[in-house]
Amino acid sequence: MRPGYLTSGRLVTVLAVLVIVLAIACGVSLAFGSERVPVGDILAAMWARASGGTSPLSPEHSAIVFDVRLPRLALALVVGASLSVAGSAFQALLRNPLAEPYILGVSSGAALGAVLSAVVFAAAATGRTMSAFAGALVTIVVVYAIGEGREGAPTERLILAGVIVNAFLSSAIIFLMTLTSEAGLRGIYSWLIGDLSGSSDALWPIALVTLAGGTAIALCARSMNLLMLGERDARALGVATRRVKVVVYCAASMITAASVAVSGMIGFVGLVIPHAVRLVVGSDNRLVVPASALVGAAFLALGDTLSRTLFAPREIHIGVVTALIGAPVFVYLLRRSW
Amino acid sequence: MSIHASRPANNPLAVARGTDPDARPGGDPLADSRGTDHVARPGGDPLADARGTDTVARRSRFLGAVTLLVLCAFAVACARPAPPTGNAASEGRPAPGGTVAQDGIGATGTGAAATRNVVDDLGRSVHVVARPERIVSLAPSITEILFAIGAGPRVIATTSYCTFPPEAANTNKIGDTQKPDVERILALKPDLVLVSTASQLESISERLGALGVPVVVTAAKGVDGVLTSIERIGVATGDTDAATALTTTLRARIESVRATIAGRPAPKVFAIVGNEPLFTSGKGTFLDDLIRLAGGASITADETTEWPQYSAEAVIAKAPDVILVPLVTHGFAAQDSGVPKSIAATPAVRNGRIVKIDGDLLMRPGPRLVDGLEQLAKALHPEAYR
């Protein structure tokens, strides 16, 4: 990895470039879909919306762009950003390159909540989001209680606790699913492998959670840099390690819970985007955290565009796209830098 | 497979069952495997040696059991290649205690032990007693058909998904359609097991068949295929007349729908099979067939997969006049989650033409498909039914 000596000028430059990349990704995502809507008309319609003029789009095309593509894009941005930030936080916190947002069982907790709502309460999709979030929160508390028994417990303990809880919950999910009919499970299956086409009702709460959690993690970025040296060294350098660990753990888990609750388990993003960002901009968390948010959002927006257009009007799973596109890109970055 | 072909009077399984109905479950494994051995090789006796070994080496019972199991597996594997259609009867061997059965539908025998060959939807020829008294149904659609043709009282077991008619609740339950409990099915000593490819894993029917249970498979395609399935099931259960009467009525009702809606323009229909994400019905499903028969034009009829995940914007662009929501009673698709907001900009939603019909009437390949057809036709062409 590069030594990455971070100056404020470098920080601003990198983030400005990424904001432009993100804006392009958003434009592409809005412009393409299974239906062909002229890009010029979309821009004109946006201008018309802002200025109160008349839109050149037909009502159908207007609905396609603003009621179908736009909410979905917003969801992709929020989920992509939150998974990437959570991934970068867990990788720094656990000092483990394999750490990803789902490693500590949050996703399984959310999935169990969702499956419970479907199997036991036969709830509709709105109930699914709520119960998934509740399931994730309970899991966060349980994993922390198991993994952080006493002061200074090694982070490996937390990972093991997460892995064990994960295994337990996965089995509970499979058990519950065997009790249900397949008709009710089609939705769950797609949700489990990740799905952005669902309702955007929960968009604002999820966005708020992500913003709050992401800010908390970003504020801890300097302490996380020191934590990566090792916990004792960090403490010696004046970091309140326990407090930082609790804040980062809770914030990263919360934003993971929020995104899993609304979009299921979209794989790959949270693991690989932070690594890719580090390979390019260095490993200073003050830059890695916000850059991961921007790159993750842009990546998921583009991935979702592909999932909607490759086999249109059929849709393919976003998780498939993220891994098929992301893995080769990551390999390229890896080979280039080492 | 060899079991299908074995003559029933000689079938050691039948004998064993008759003489020892309470085979010790979980008892001496050696005894059990010996039983299996008999079943697997009714004619030849390549396992005699193995049994001899067993009597000599009583102390190493476990070893003997293992050997037997391995040999049994080998024997069964060897017996496999016997083609399912080439059976004792068609080869002209007389079946003692019965008659020489003929191939084909409708063949009947005399006496209780008489069997006939029944051809199922997969073209397999299966030995079935003239009037099965212990029928097991492994699919909700089959259960409905059995009760509709009057074979209900002879149905001893169904799956946990078999919810219609209500009487089906009084039968034994052998698990769901994905993982039927093979042991329990065997313990019930069925003389006919009916399996549907619509909800059944092929492996189950092969396993049951290999264990000597007559398995008839239904594999209906389209509404017309369901009518054929009903008739075939009638033949298998010995209720040919009732089944024919039922299909005659059903055909008349389908024809009546066709006549009523004839010449009317077909509204564009979008079917929502799953809400989040949006799933619909592609080519070749019963739903697709019913929409066509009911005088509608499915906007997703060209999709090559049966249940594709579908783009909301494509739905808006295709502007369906009617949205069909089959109400499913389990899980998410259930409970009237309704029409997602993402497809609100369609003529169907604007004009409030959302049709909700019990999903069992639209997707279960049984006689009630025609009920679903009539409800759908009324909803698509209200003016024709005024």
Tab-separated table of C-alpha atoms in Angstrom, chain A residues 32-35 59-61 63-64 67-69 114-115 117-118 122-126 128 178-184 186-188 190-191 195 197-199 201 308 313-317, chain B residues 161 176-179 198-199 273-279 303-305 307-314 316-319 328-335 337 341-343 345-347 350:
chain	number	residue	atom	x	y	z
A	32	PHE	CA	-30.747	3.856	-18.698
A	33	GLY	CA	-33.312	1.180	-18.023
A	34	SER	CA	-35.394	-1.366	-19.835
A	35	GLU	CA	-37.252	1.451	-21.553
A	59	PRO	CA	-46.722	10.716	-18.091
A	60	GLU	CA	-45.485	7.148	-18.489
A	61	HIS	CA	-41.895	8.174	-19.114
A	63	ALA	CA	-43.289	7.931	-13.977
A	64	ILE	CA	-40.504	5.647	-15.187
A	67	ASP	CA	-41.170	7.127	-9.658
A	68	VAL	CA	-39.221	4.017	-10.631
A	69	ARG	CA	-35.613	4.929	-11.374
A	114	ALA	CA	-37.410	-10.731	8.122
A	115	VAL	CA	-38.081	-14.450	7.884
A	117	SER	CA	-42.110	-11.592	10.061
A	118	ALA	CA	-42.950	-13.571	6.948
A	122	ALA	CA	-47.258	-13.273	7.559
A	123	ALA	CA	-46.395	-9.599	7.414
A	124	ALA	CA	-46.067	-7.623	4.209
A	125	ALA	CA	-42.891	-5.942	3.043
A	126	THR	CA	-43.141	-2.931	5.357
A	128	ARG	CA	-40.230	-6.974	6.865
A	178	THR	CA	-38.434	-25.280	5.820
A	179	LEU	CA	-41.651	-24.657	7.717
A	180	THR	CA	-43.042	-22.320	5.072
A	181	SER	CA	-44.414	-22.921	1.633
A	182	GLU	CA	-42.308	-22.043	-1.347
A	183	ALA	CA	-44.830	-19.502	-2.567
A	184	GLY	CA	-44.142	-17.286	0.397
A	186	ARG	CA	-39.746	-16.404	-3.351
A	187	GLY	CA	-39.675	-12.871	-1.971
A	188	ILE	CA	-37.410	-13.902	0.883
A	190	SER	CA	-34.476	-12.627	-3.533
A	191	TRP	CA	-34.307	-10.414	-0.511
A	195	ASP	CA	-32.648	-6.608	-3.859
A	197	SER	CA	-36.275	-3.007	-6.385
A	198	GLY	CA	-38.317	-3.047	-3.220
A	199	SER	CA	-40.244	-0.306	-1.574
A	201	ASP	CA	-40.837	3.869	1.898
A	308	ARG	CA	-31.906	-3.600	-14.705
A	313	PRO	CA	-37.210	-6.403	-19.073
A	314	ARG	CA	-36.060	-9.164	-16.763
A	315	GLU	CA	-33.976	-8.129	-13.802
A	316	ILE	CA	-30.996	-9.975	-12.426
A	317	HIS	CA	-29.884	-9.967	-8.855
B	161	TYR	CA	-50.132	-28.106	1.893
B	176	ASP	CA	-44.792	-31.024	2.837
B	177	THR	CA	-44.372	-31.426	-0.887
B	178	GLN	CA	-40.658	-30.699	-0.729
B	179	LYS	CA	-39.674	-33.281	1.830
B	198	ALA	CA	-45.649	-29.389	-10.278
B	199	SER	CA	-44.573	-29.662	-6.678
B	273	VAL	CA	-46.914	-13.203	-8.563
B	274	GLY	CA	-44.577	-11.614	-6.047
B	275	ASN	CA	-44.519	-8.064	-4.917
B	276	GLU	CA	-41.101	-7.180	-3.580
B	277	PRO	CA	-39.289	-7.727	-5.821
B	278	LEU	CA	-41.747	-7.802	-8.677
B	279	PHE	CA	-42.262	-11.304	-10.021
B	303	GLU	CA	-40.965	-14.289	-21.167
B	304	THR	CA	-39.164	-17.595	-21.461
B	305	THR	CA	-38.799	-18.295	-17.753
B	307	TRP	CA	-41.612	-16.815	-13.044
B	308	PRO	CA	-39.305	-13.974	-14.096
B	309	GLN	CA	-38.367	-11.065	-11.889
B	310	TYR	CA	-39.700	-8.161	-13.903
B	311	SER	CA	-38.869	-4.523	-14.390
B	312	ALA	CA	-41.385	-1.981	-13.111
B	313	GLU	CA	-40.605	0.426	-15.894
B	314	ALA	CA	-41.291	-2.211	-18.509
B	316	ILE	CA	-45.403	1.044	-17.115
B	317	ALA	CA	-44.252	1.148	-20.727
B	318	LYS	CA	-46.497	-1.770	-21.692
B	319	ALA	CA	-49.478	-0.060	-20.064
B	328	VAL	CA	-51.531	-16.603	-1.959
B	329	THR	CA	-52.172	-17.656	1.576
B	330	HIS	CA	-48.613	-18.069	2.818
B	331	GLY	CA	-45.808	-15.599	3.204
B	332	PHE	CA	-45.168	-12.271	1.584
B	333	ALA	CA	-47.176	-12.501	-1.584
B	334	ALA	CA	-50.103	-13.041	0.729
B	335	GLN	CA	-52.210	-10.725	2.742
B	337	SER	CA	-49.757	-6.591	-0.206
B	341	LYS	CA	-46.329	2.037	-5.957
B	342	SER	CA	-43.699	1.729	-8.652
B	343	ILE	CA	-46.311	0.649	-11.217
B	345	ALA	CA	-48.622	4.958	-13.550
B	346	THR	CA	-50.493	2.272	-15.479
B	347	PRO	CA	-54.028	2.378	-16.930
B	350	ARG	CA	-55.571	4.627	-12.771
